[in-house]
mmCIF file of C-alpha atoms and ligand atoms in Angstrom:
data_model
loop_
_atom_site.group_PDB
_atom_site.id
_atom_site.type_symbol
_atom_site.label_atom_id
_atom_site.label_comp_id
_atom_site.label_asym_id
_atom_site.label_seq_id
_atom_site.Cartn_x
_atom_site.Cartn_y
_atom_site.Cartn_z
ATOM 1 C CA MET A 11 -35.483 -37.083 6.694
ATOM 2 C CA PRO A 12 -32.466 -39.158 7.876
ATOM 3 C CA SER A 13 -30.860 -37.984 11.091
ATOM 4 C CA PHE A 14 -27.144 -37.492 11.581
ATOM 5 C CA PRO A 15 -25.496 -40.943 11.815
ATOM 6 C CA GLU A 16 -27.292 -42.007 8.639
ATOM 7 C CA LEU A 17 -26.587 -38.729 6.918
ATOM 8 C CA ARG A 18 -23.394 -39.342 4.956
ATOM 9 C CA LEU A 19 -22.176 -35.785 4.690
ATOM 10 C CA ARG A 20 -19.067 -35.392 6.802
ATOM 11 C CA LEU A 21 -17.239 -32.276 5.712
ATOM 12 C CA ARG A 22 -14.446 -32.944 8.151
ATOM 13 C CA ARG A 23 -13.114 -35.567 5.696
ATOM 14 C CA LEU A 24 -11.972 -32.575 3.661
ATOM 15 C CA ARG A 25 -9.574 -31.477 6.362
ATOM 16 C CA GLN A 26 -8.462 -34.629 8.131
ATOM 17 C CA THR A 27 -4.716 -34.469 7.396
ATOM 18 C CA PRO A 28 -2.114 -31.922 6.307
ATOM 19 C CA ALA A 29 -1.961 -33.580 2.880
ATOM 20 C CA VAL A 30 -5.681 -33.357 2.208
ATOM 21 C CA ARG A 31 -5.724 -29.760 3.405
ATOM 22 C CA THR A 32 -2.861 -28.978 1.035
ATOM 23 C CA LEU A 33 -4.607 -30.702 -1.861
ATOM 24 C CA LEU A 34 -7.855 -28.866 -1.281
ATOM 25 C CA ALA A 35 -6.551 -25.393 -0.448
ATOM 26 C CA GLU A 36 -8.647 -22.995 -2.539
ATOM 27 C CA THR A 37 -6.364 -20.012 -2.045
ATOM 28 C CA ARG A 38 -2.585 -19.947 -1.959
ATOM 29 C CA VAL A 39 -0.339 -16.955 -1.413
ATOM 30 C CA HIS A 40 2.931 -16.787 -3.306
ATOM 31 C CA PRO A 41 5.737 -14.217 -2.936
ATOM 32 C CA HIS A 42 4.947 -13.219 -6.544
ATOM 33 C CA ASP A 43 1.627 -11.783 -5.288
ATOM 34 C CA LEU A 44 3.337 -9.300 -3.018
ATOM 35 C CA LEU A 45 4.517 -5.711 -3.316
ATOM 36 C CA ALA A 46 6.793 -4.413 -0.562
ATOM 37 C CA PRO A 47 6.620 -0.810 0.706
ATOM 38 C CA LEU A 48 10.034 0.731 1.481
ATOM 39 C CA PHE A 49 10.810 3.990 3.309
ATOM 40 C CA VAL A 50 13.724 6.058 2.095
ATOM 41 C CA VAL A 51 15.417 8.784 4.149
ATOM 42 C CA GLU A 52 18.267 11.271 3.675
ATOM 43 C CA GLY A 53 21.759 10.476 4.907
ATOM 44 C CA LYS A 54 24.287 7.705 4.403
ATOM 45 C CA GLY A 55 24.543 4.217 5.835
ATOM 46 C CA VAL A 56 21.094 4.412 7.431
ATOM 47 C CA ARG A 57 19.177 1.199 8.102
ATOM 48 C CA GLN A 58 17.180 2.044 11.151
ATOM 49 C CA GLU A 59 14.253 0.070 12.494
ATOM 50 C CA ILE A 60 10.968 1.985 12.583
ATOM 51 C CA LYS A 61 9.532 1.764 16.103
ATOM 52 C CA SER A 62 5.895 1.780 15.013
ATOM 53 C CA LEU A 63 6.512 -0.892 12.322
ATOM 54 C CA PRO A 64 8.482 -3.783 13.860
ATOM 55 C CA GLY A 65 10.855 -5.358 11.328
ATOM 56 C CA GLN A 66 10.602 -2.395 8.904
ATOM 57 C CA HIS A 67 13.383 0.122 8.380
ATOM 58 C CA HIS A 68 14.211 3.614 7.215
ATOM 59 C CA PHE A 69 16.868 3.208 4.516
ATOM 60 C CA SER A 70 19.175 5.831 3.072
ATOM 61 C CA VAL A 71 19.561 5.612 -0.711
ATOM 62 C CA ASP A 72 22.885 3.746 -0.426
ATOM 63 C CA ARG A 73 21.389 1.008 1.780
ATOM 64 C CA LEU A 74 18.101 0.617 -0.076
ATOM 65 C CA ALA A 75 19.271 -1.488 -3.016
ATOM 66 C CA ALA A 76 20.513 -4.337 -0.804
ATOM 67 C CA GLU A 77 17.054 -4.673 0.745
ATOM 68 C CA ALA A 78 15.310 -4.431 -2.628
ATOM 69 C CA ASP A 79 17.693 -6.988 -4.100
ATOM 70 C CA ALA A 80 17.008 -9.397 -1.223
ATOM 71 C CA LEU A 81 13.265 -9.022 -1.794
ATOM 72 C CA PHE A 82 13.629 -9.568 -5.545
ATOM 73 C CA LYS A 83 15.758 -12.687 -5.045
ATOM 74 C CA LEU A 84 13.080 -14.045 -2.701
ATOM 75 C CA GLY A 85 10.529 -13.729 -5.509
ATOM 76 C CA VAL A 86 8.894 -10.414 -4.585
ATOM 77 C CA PRO A 87 8.599 -8.679 -7.981
ATOM 78 C CA ALA A 88 7.870 -5.110 -6.905
ATOM 79 C CA VAL A 89 8.465 -2.418 -4.303
ATOM 80 C CA MET A 90 6.702 0.845 -3.516
ATOM 81 C CA LEU A 91 8.833 3.779 -2.421
ATOM 82 C CA PHE A 92 7.846 6.332 0.198
ATOM 83 C CA GLY A 93 10.077 9.362 0.654
ATOM 84 C CA VAL A 94 10.730 10.764 4.107
ATOM 85 C CA PRO A 95 12.484 14.089 3.434
ATOM 86 C CA HIS A 96 14.231 16.316 5.992
ATOM 87 C CA SER A 97 11.733 18.511 7.801
ATOM 88 C CA LYS A 98 13.642 21.573 6.532
ATOM 89 C CA ASP A 99 12.696 20.511 2.993
ATOM 90 C CA LYS A 100 8.969 20.695 3.720
ATOM 91 C CA THR A 101 7.190 23.732 2.286
ATOM 92 C CA LEU A 102 3.624 24.976 1.831
ATOM 93 C CA ASP A 103 3.677 24.147 -1.889
ATOM 94 C CA ALA A 104 5.480 20.757 -1.517
ATOM 95 C CA ARG A 105 7.925 21.745 -4.236
ATOM 96 C CA ASN A 106 10.660 19.375 -3.060
ATOM 97 C CA ALA A 107 8.415 16.437 -3.904
ATOM 98 C CA TRP A 108 9.288 16.904 -7.577
ATOM 99 C CA ALA A 109 12.852 18.186 -7.169
ATOM 100 C CA LYS A 110 15.236 16.505 -9.585
ATOM 101 C CA GLY A 111 17.662 15.409 -6.894
ATOM 102 C CA GLY A 112 14.923 14.596 -4.382
ATOM 103 C CA ILE A 113 15.042 11.598 -2.123
ATOM 104 C CA VAL A 114 12.579 9.418 -4.075
ATOM 105 C CA GLN A 115 14.034 10.402 -7.452
ATOM 106 C CA ARG A 116 17.534 9.367 -6.313
ATOM 107 C CA ALA A 117 16.208 6.167 -4.771
ATOM 108 C CA VAL A 118 14.384 5.175 -7.978
ATOM 109 C CA ALA A 119 17.485 5.767 -10.093
ATOM 110 C CA GLU A 120 19.601 3.717 -7.689
ATOM 111 C CA LEU A 121 17.159 0.784 -7.697
ATOM 112 C CA LYS A 122 16.779 0.762 -11.474
ATOM 113 C CA LYS A 123 20.570 0.641 -11.753
ATOM 114 C CA ARG A 124 21.308 -1.921 -9.045
ATOM 115 C CA VAL A 125 18.236 -4.206 -9.292
ATOM 116 C CA PRO A 126 17.224 -3.805 -12.944
ATOM 117 C CA GLY A 127 14.541 -6.497 -13.041
ATOM 118 C CA LEU A 128 12.615 -5.136 -10.064
ATOM 119 C CA LEU A 129 9.408 -3.183 -10.689
ATOM 120 C CA VAL A 130 9.559 0.159 -8.936
ATOM 121 C CA PHE A 131 6.311 1.827 -7.860
ATOM 122 C CA THR A 132 6.317 5.232 -6.215
ATOM 123 C CA ASP A 133 3.738 6.730 -3.882
ATOM 124 C CA VAL A 134 2.614 10.062 -5.274
ATOM 125 C CA CYS A 135 1.367 12.460 -2.600
ATOM 126 C CA VAL A 136 2.351 15.784 -1.098
ATOM 127 C CA CYS A 137 1.766 14.910 2.570
ATOM 128 C CA GLU A 138 5.407 14.039 3.307
ATOM 129 C CA TYR A 139 6.497 17.322 1.678
ATOM 130 C CA THR A 140 4.069 19.883 3.095
ATOM 131 C CA THR A 141 4.748 21.677 6.365
ATOM 132 C CA HIS A 142 1.176 20.930 7.471
ATOM 133 C CA GLY A 143 1.223 17.241 6.430
ATOM 134 C CA HIS A 144 -1.922 17.430 4.288
ATOM 135 C CA CYS A 145 -2.314 15.515 1.018
ATOM 136 C CA GLY A 146 -3.116 18.685 -0.904
ATOM 137 C CA ILE A 147 -2.326 22.356 -1.289
ATOM 138 C CA VAL A 148 -4.003 24.237 1.573
ATOM 139 C CA GLN A 149 -5.743 27.511 0.779
ATOM 140 C CA THR A 150 -7.665 29.894 2.985
ATOM 141 C CA VAL A 151 -11.162 30.725 1.823
ATOM 142 C CA LYS A 152 -13.876 32.946 3.245
ATOM 143 C CA VAL A 153 -16.998 31.069 4.263
ATOM 144 C CA GLY A 154 -19.452 33.841 5.156
ATOM 145 C CA SER A 155 -17.656 35.850 7.799
ATOM 146 C CA ARG A 156 -15.285 33.019 8.764
ATOM 147 C CA VAL A 157 -11.938 32.246 7.199
ATOM 148 C CA GLU A 158 -11.346 28.526 6.708
ATOM 149 C CA LYS A 159 -8.449 26.388 5.560
ATOM 150 C CA VAL A 160 -9.359 23.980 2.790
ATOM 151 C CA ILE A 161 -7.448 21.364 0.829
ATOM 152 C CA ALA A 162 -7.747 22.815 -2.650
ATOM 153 C CA ASN A 163 -8.387 20.120 -5.242
ATOM 154 C CA ASP A 164 -7.397 21.617 -8.575
ATOM 155 C CA PRO A 165 -4.172 23.380 -7.533
ATOM 156 C CA THR A 166 -3.075 20.043 -6.049
ATOM 157 C CA LEU A 167 -3.426 18.258 -9.406
ATOM 158 C CA LYS A 168 -0.564 20.288 -10.885
ATOM 159 C CA ALA A 169 1.712 19.347 -8.008
ATOM 160 C CA LEU A 170 0.773 15.663 -8.269
ATOM 161 C CA ALA A 171 1.414 15.632 -12.016
ATOM 162 C CA SER A 172 4.844 17.222 -11.474
ATOM 163 C CA ILE A 173 5.686 14.565 -8.872
ATOM 164 C CA ALA A 174 4.596 11.693 -11.140
ATOM 165 C CA VAL A 175 6.610 13.009 -14.094
ATOM 166 C CA SER A 176 9.696 13.512 -11.932
ATOM 167 C CA HIS A 177 9.418 9.926 -10.655
ATOM 168 C CA ALA A 178 8.988 8.626 -14.211
ATOM 169 C CA ASP A 179 11.960 10.729 -15.358
ATOM 170 C CA ALA A 180 14.018 8.998 -12.670
ATOM 171 C CA GLY A 181 12.915 5.588 -13.992
ATOM 172 C CA ALA A 182 9.801 4.625 -12.013
ATOM 173 C CA ASP A 183 7.782 1.864 -13.710
ATOM 174 C CA TRP A 184 4.506 2.723 -11.979
ATOM 175 C CA VAL A 185 3.184 5.709 -10.056
ATOM 176 C CA ALA A 186 0.602 5.361 -7.314
ATOM 177 C CA PRO A 187 -1.356 8.505 -6.389
ATOM 178 C CA SER A 188 -2.530 8.243 -2.760
ATOM 179 C CA ASP A 189 -3.976 11.734 -2.260
ATOM 180 C CA MET A 190 -7.668 11.130 -3.186
ATOM 181 C CA MET A 191 -8.110 14.424 -5.059
ATOM 182 C CA ASP A 192 -10.722 14.349 -7.836
ATOM 183 C CA GLY A 193 -9.309 14.150 -11.352
ATOM 184 C CA ARG A 194 -5.770 13.162 -10.371
ATOM 185 C CA VAL A 195 -5.607 10.009 -12.489
ATOM 186 C CA ALA A 196 -6.527 11.951 -15.646
ATOM 187 C CA ALA A 197 -4.050 14.691 -14.719
ATOM 188 C CA LEU A 198 -1.273 12.143 -14.195
ATOM 189 C CA ARG A 199 -2.035 10.193 -17.383
ATOM 190 C CA GLN A 200 -2.024 13.365 -19.436
ATOM 191 C CA ALA A 201 1.218 14.663 -17.924
ATOM 192 C CA LEU A 202 2.970 11.287 -18.242
ATOM 193 C CA ASP A 203 1.942 10.859 -21.879
ATOM 194 C CA ALA A 204 2.927 14.432 -22.717
ATOM 195 C CA SER A 205 6.401 13.866 -21.269
ATOM 196 C CA GLY A 206 7.086 10.640 -23.148
ATOM 197 C CA HIS A 207 6.118 8.271 -20.329
ATOM 198 C CA GLY A 208 3.288 6.428 -22.045
ATOM 199 C CA GLY A 209 4.661 3.141 -20.686
ATOM 200 C CA VAL A 210 4.448 4.168 -17.043
ATOM 201 C CA GLY A 211 1.463 2.586 -15.299
ATOM 202 C CA ILE A 212 -0.914 4.151 -12.796
ATOM 203 C CA LEU A 213 -1.913 2.206 -9.709
ATOM 204 C CA SER A 214 -4.577 4.385 -8.220
ATOM 205 C CA TYR A 215 -5.372 4.396 -4.517
ATOM 206 C CA ALA A 216 -8.957 4.414 -5.764
ATOM 207 C CA ALA A 217 -10.994 3.420 -2.733
ATOM 208 C CA LYS A 218 -8.974 4.862 0.108
ATOM 209 C CA PHE A 219 -10.800 5.211 3.394
ATOM 210 C CA ALA A 220 -10.134 7.760 6.148
ATOM 211 C CA SER A 221 -8.789 5.117 8.471
ATOM 212 C CA ALA A 222 -7.513 4.783 12.008
ATOM 213 C CA PHE A 223 -5.275 1.984 10.706
ATOM 214 C CA TYR A 224 -2.720 4.430 9.207
ATOM 215 C CA GLY A 225 -1.276 5.451 12.572
ATOM 216 C CA PRO A 226 2.046 3.559 12.449
ATOM 217 C CA PHE A 227 2.675 4.764 8.858
ATOM 218 C CA ARG A 228 2.180 8.427 9.734
ATOM 219 C CA ASP A 229 4.721 7.970 12.461
ATOM 220 C CA ALA A 230 7.128 6.290 10.006
ATOM 221 C CA ALA A 231 6.606 8.831 7.197
ATOM 222 C CA HIS A 232 6.307 11.904 9.448
ATOM 223 C CA SER A 233 3.132 12.783 7.593
ATOM 224 C CA ALA A 234 0.449 13.237 10.251
ATOM 225 C CA PRO A 235 -1.668 16.308 9.496
ATOM 226 C CA ALA A 236 -0.805 19.233 11.775
ATOM 227 C CA PHE A 237 -4.483 20.283 11.971
ATOM 228 C CA GLY A 238 -7.790 18.754 10.940
ATOM 229 C CA ASP A 239 -8.079 15.329 9.338
ATOM 230 C CA ARG A 240 -8.312 13.657 5.935
ATOM 231 C CA LYS A 241 -12.079 13.195 5.874
ATOM 232 C CA SER A 242 -12.741 15.763 3.132
ATOM 233 C CA HIS A 243 -10.899 13.588 0.608
ATOM 234 C CA GLN A 244 -10.551 10.061 1.984
ATOM 235 C CA MET A 245 -13.787 8.036 2.152
ATOM 236 C CA GLN A 246 -16.030 7.270 5.111
ATOM 237 C CA ALA A 247 -15.896 3.695 6.347
ATOM 238 C CA GLY A 248 -19.502 2.728 5.718
ATOM 239 C CA ASN A 249 -19.755 3.660 2.034
ATOM 240 C CA ALA A 250 -19.409 0.687 -0.305
ATOM 241 C CA ARG A 251 -21.445 2.120 -3.184
ATOM 242 C CA GLU A 252 -19.404 5.314 -3.190
ATOM 243 C CA ALA A 253 -16.234 3.188 -3.292
ATOM 244 C CA LEU A 254 -17.432 1.721 -6.596
ATOM 245 C CA ALA A 255 -18.055 5.232 -7.925
ATOM 246 C CA GLU A 256 -14.514 6.256 -6.916
ATOM 247 C CA MET A 257 -13.067 3.213 -8.661
ATOM 248 C CA GLN A 258 -15.183 3.701 -11.778
ATOM 249 C CA ALA A 259 -13.999 7.310 -12.014
ATOM 250 C CA ASP A 260 -10.373 6.190 -11.860
ATOM 251 C CA VAL A 261 -10.932 3.507 -14.511
ATOM 252 C CA ASP A 262 -12.558 6.118 -16.751
ATOM 253 C CA GLU A 263 -9.614 8.460 -16.201
ATOM 254 C CA GLY A 264 -7.107 5.787 -17.228
ATOM 255 C CA ALA A 265 -6.000 3.890 -14.119
ATOM 256 C CA ASP A 266 -4.283 0.571 -14.967
ATOM 257 C CA MET A 267 -4.743 -1.004 -11.549
ATOM 258 C CA LEU A 268 -7.070 -0.113 -8.658
ATOM 259 C CA MET A 269 -6.259 -0.234 -4.987
ATOM 260 C CA VAL A 270 -8.504 -0.752 -1.993
ATOM 261 C CA LYS A 271 -7.041 0.563 1.242
ATOM 262 C CA PRO A 272 -6.963 -0.506 4.056
ATOM 263 C CA GLY A 273 -7.332 -4.203 3.273
ATOM 264 C CA LEU A 274 -8.671 -6.326 6.105
ATOM 265 C CA PRO A 275 -11.465 -4.020 7.324
ATOM 266 C CA TYR A 276 -12.622 -3.646 3.672
ATOM 267 C CA LEU A 277 -12.661 -7.196 2.286
ATOM 268 C CA ASP A 278 -16.176 -6.646 0.927
ATOM 269 C CA ILE A 279 -14.950 -3.670 -1.102
ATOM 270 C CA ILE A 280 -12.131 -5.800 -2.555
ATOM 271 C CA ARG A 281 -14.696 -8.440 -3.487
ATOM 272 C CA ASP A 282 -16.993 -5.819 -5.068
ATOM 273 C CA ALA A 283 -14.069 -4.347 -7.007
ATOM 274 C CA ALA A 284 -12.903 -7.736 -8.298
ATOM 275 C CA GLY A 285 -16.426 -8.419 -9.535
ATOM 276 C CA ALA A 286 -17.007 -5.018 -11.098
ATOM 277 C CA PHE A 287 -13.746 -4.275 -12.916
ATOM 278 C CA ASP A 288 -11.541 -6.207 -15.313
ATOM 279 C CA CYS A 289 -8.331 -4.468 -14.296
ATOM 280 C CA PRO A 290 -6.157 -5.969 -11.547
ATOM 281 C CA ILE A 291 -7.158 -5.112 -7.987
ATOM 282 C CA ALA A 292 -4.541 -4.407 -5.332
ATOM 283 C CA ALA A 293 -5.168 -4.424 -1.594
ATOM 284 C CA TYR A 294 -3.019 -2.413 0.813
ATOM 285 C CA ASN A 295 -2.492 -4.376 4.002
ATOM 286 C CA VAL A 296 -1.748 -1.157 5.885
ATOM 287 C CA SER A 297 0.524 -0.302 8.761
ATOM 288 C CA GLY A 298 -2.099 -0.697 11.498
ATOM 289 C CA GLU A 299 -3.099 -4.152 10.255
ATOM 290 C CA TYR A 300 0.561 -5.165 10.394
ATOM 291 C CA SER A 301 1.577 -3.591 13.681
ATOM 292 C CA LEU A 302 -1.519 -4.870 15.489
ATOM 293 C CA ALA A 303 -0.203 -8.413 15.013
ATOM 294 C CA PHE A 304 3.057 -7.495 16.732
ATOM 295 C CA ALA A 305 1.280 -5.675 19.544
ATOM 296 C CA LEU A 306 -0.837 -8.781 20.127
ATOM 297 C CA ALA A 307 2.202 -11.056 20.043
ATOM 298 C CA ALA A 308 4.054 -8.771 22.464
ATOM 299 C CA LYS A 309 1.197 -9.200 24.940
ATOM 300 C CA GLY A 310 1.397 -12.963 24.503
ATOM 301 C CA TRP A 311 -2.060 -12.975 22.905
ATOM 302 C CA GLY A 312 -1.248 -14.226 19.430
ATOM 303 C CA ASP A 313 1.322 -15.513 16.939
ATOM 304 C CA ALA A 314 2.371 -12.760 14.521
ATOM 305 C CA ASP A 315 3.390 -15.165 11.727
ATOM 306 C CA ALA A 316 0.083 -17.017 11.868
ATOM 307 C CA ILE A 317 -1.751 -13.676 11.761
ATOM 308 C CA ARG A 318 0.411 -12.753 8.755
ATOM 309 C CA ASP A 319 -0.508 -15.893 6.818
ATOM 310 C CA GLU A 320 -4.200 -15.595 7.639
ATOM 311 C CA SER A 321 -4.236 -11.890 6.703
ATOM 312 C CA LEU A 322 -2.580 -12.439 3.325
ATOM 313 C CA VAL A 323 -4.740 -15.416 2.379
ATOM 314 C CA ALA A 324 -7.889 -13.475 3.363
ATOM 315 C CA LEU A 325 -6.928 -10.554 1.100
ATOM 316 C CA LYS A 326 -6.275 -12.890 -1.796
ATOM 317 C CA ARG A 327 -9.478 -14.858 -1.209
ATOM 318 C CA ALA A 328 -11.456 -11.605 -1.305
ATOM 319 C CA GLY A 329 -10.113 -10.926 -4.799
ATOM 320 C CA ALA A 330 -6.834 -9.032 -4.502
ATOM 321 C CA LYS A 331 -4.437 -9.857 -7.336
ATOM 322 C CA VAL A 332 -1.677 -7.856 -5.690
ATOM 323 C CA ILE A 333 -1.115 -7.429 -1.957
ATOM 324 C CA ILE A 334 0.905 -4.465 -0.774
ATOM 325 C CA THR A 335 2.298 -5.578 2.547
ATOM 326 C CA TYR A 336 5.041 -4.936 5.084
ATOM 327 C CA TRP A 337 5.062 -8.722 5.479
ATOM 328 C CA ALA A 338 6.468 -9.303 1.972
ATOM 329 C CA LYS A 339 9.964 -10.208 3.097
ATOM 330 C CA SER A 340 8.976 -12.225 6.124
ATOM 331 C CA PHE A 341 6.408 -14.199 4.105
ATOM 332 C CA ALA A 342 8.847 -14.808 1.247
ATOM 333 C CA LEU A 343 11.574 -15.966 3.654
ATOM 334 C CA ASP A 344 9.182 -18.382 5.298
ATOM 335 C CA PHE A 345 7.964 -19.572 1.893
ATOM 336 C CA LYS A 346 11.547 -20.299 0.888
ATOM 337 C CA GLN A 347 12.218 -22.196 4.128
ATOM 338 C CA ARG A 348 9.160 -24.356 3.411
ATOM 339 C CA GLY A 349 10.508 -25.052 -0.084
ATOM 340 C CA GLY A 350 7.356 -23.453 -1.500
ATOM 341 C CA LEU A 351 5.247 -26.147 0.159
ATOM 342 C CA ASP A 352 2.049 -25.493 2.109
ATOM 343 C CA ARG A 353 1.921 -26.204 5.817
ATOM 344 C CA GLY A 354 -1.323 -28.064 5.291
HETATM 345 C C1 PBG B 459 -0.005 9.094 2.078
HETATM 346 C C2 PBG B 459 -0.195 7.675 2.432
HETATM 347 C C3 PBG B 459 -0.680 7.116 3.645
HETATM 348 C C4 PBG B 459 -0.526 5.732 3.524
HETATM 349 C C5 PBG B 459 -0.012 5.480 2.266
HETATM 350 N N1 PBG B 459 0.169 6.687 1.601
HETATM 351 C C6 PBG B 459 -1.136 7.771 4.880
HETATM 352 C C7 PBG B 459 -2.347 8.577 4.893
HETATM 353 O O1 PBG B 459 -3.126 8.659 3.942
HETATM 354 O O2 PBG B 459 -2.534 9.221 5.927
HETATM 355 C C8 PBG B 459 -0.856 4.727 4.595
HETATM 356 C C9 PBG B 459 -0.104 3.444 4.520
HETATM 357 C C10 PBG B 459 -0.135 2.607 5.743
HETATM 358 O O3 PBG B 459 -0.806 2.919 6.755
HETATM 359 O O4 PBG B 459 0.544 1.562 5.718
HETATM 360 N N2 PBG B 459 -1.083 9.778 1.602
#
């Protein structure tokens, strides 16, 4: 057995210079891979930075199109809208989530008019529209002698279907149910088809974990649950096999694209999904993954842009075709400044 100096294998030749690193890069991120989440609020002339999400803003409908247009011109093909309604519009039955003149419905119409080529996805959930902030309709049930509040699955499906149809009526290209109720993809597909929206796609938040990484988002969307948690519908962190079952169910019900969420703590699930299913896989690089980088940078312990690039390339390497990320604009701007060239 030859020892090292005789052994000819020197893998460092593969990374000696920027040019060789560029040539041999196995994974490249492009702005076309990215989908940008946008938060829309009531009011006029609002473009207010969200404290928990540095560099992200709450936009009123009239200010939203400029941001979406900038993203589109930078090569980001799609956005995902999240509605942040007035707290006075929150109810127990979430009815304002499917109101004709609701915040998301107006925002979709505005974007389809002002940035016609842009793909508009909408988040479909009731948590921003319920007084209690849960992702479903809450009912009280008797368990023995106790009275308990539960998130009722089947009554929620009707609400979700109404939301999806109202978004499609406004012009949404894709709807993305994020609630994790059983049977919601089938309910949405049926309702969309029945209302003439056979061309509207469903991106299902299929493997969505009950995660501590959603904190900054709940602050931004005012959707933290007022009591309890989301563990009766979102998945537990350790369950990879169950994640495949969740995704299979959504494929069977008619999902066009599957999402794994969060992204970075669940790279193995993304890899499993990419191997198991032929449909495109999306990864949601969630709020906590994003804001952590800024918290680190603020302490002087890291470079947020380098963390951005490493995060996005890791998600793509794991098998994500689409990356939903708050970094879409910042990455695309940087990409443009580099003339589309790698750093190497
Ligand atoms: C709503 C929803 C959440 C996120 C997307 N849609 C929050 C939650 O489930 O509590 C999280 C997104 C993020 O953290 O960036 N159901």
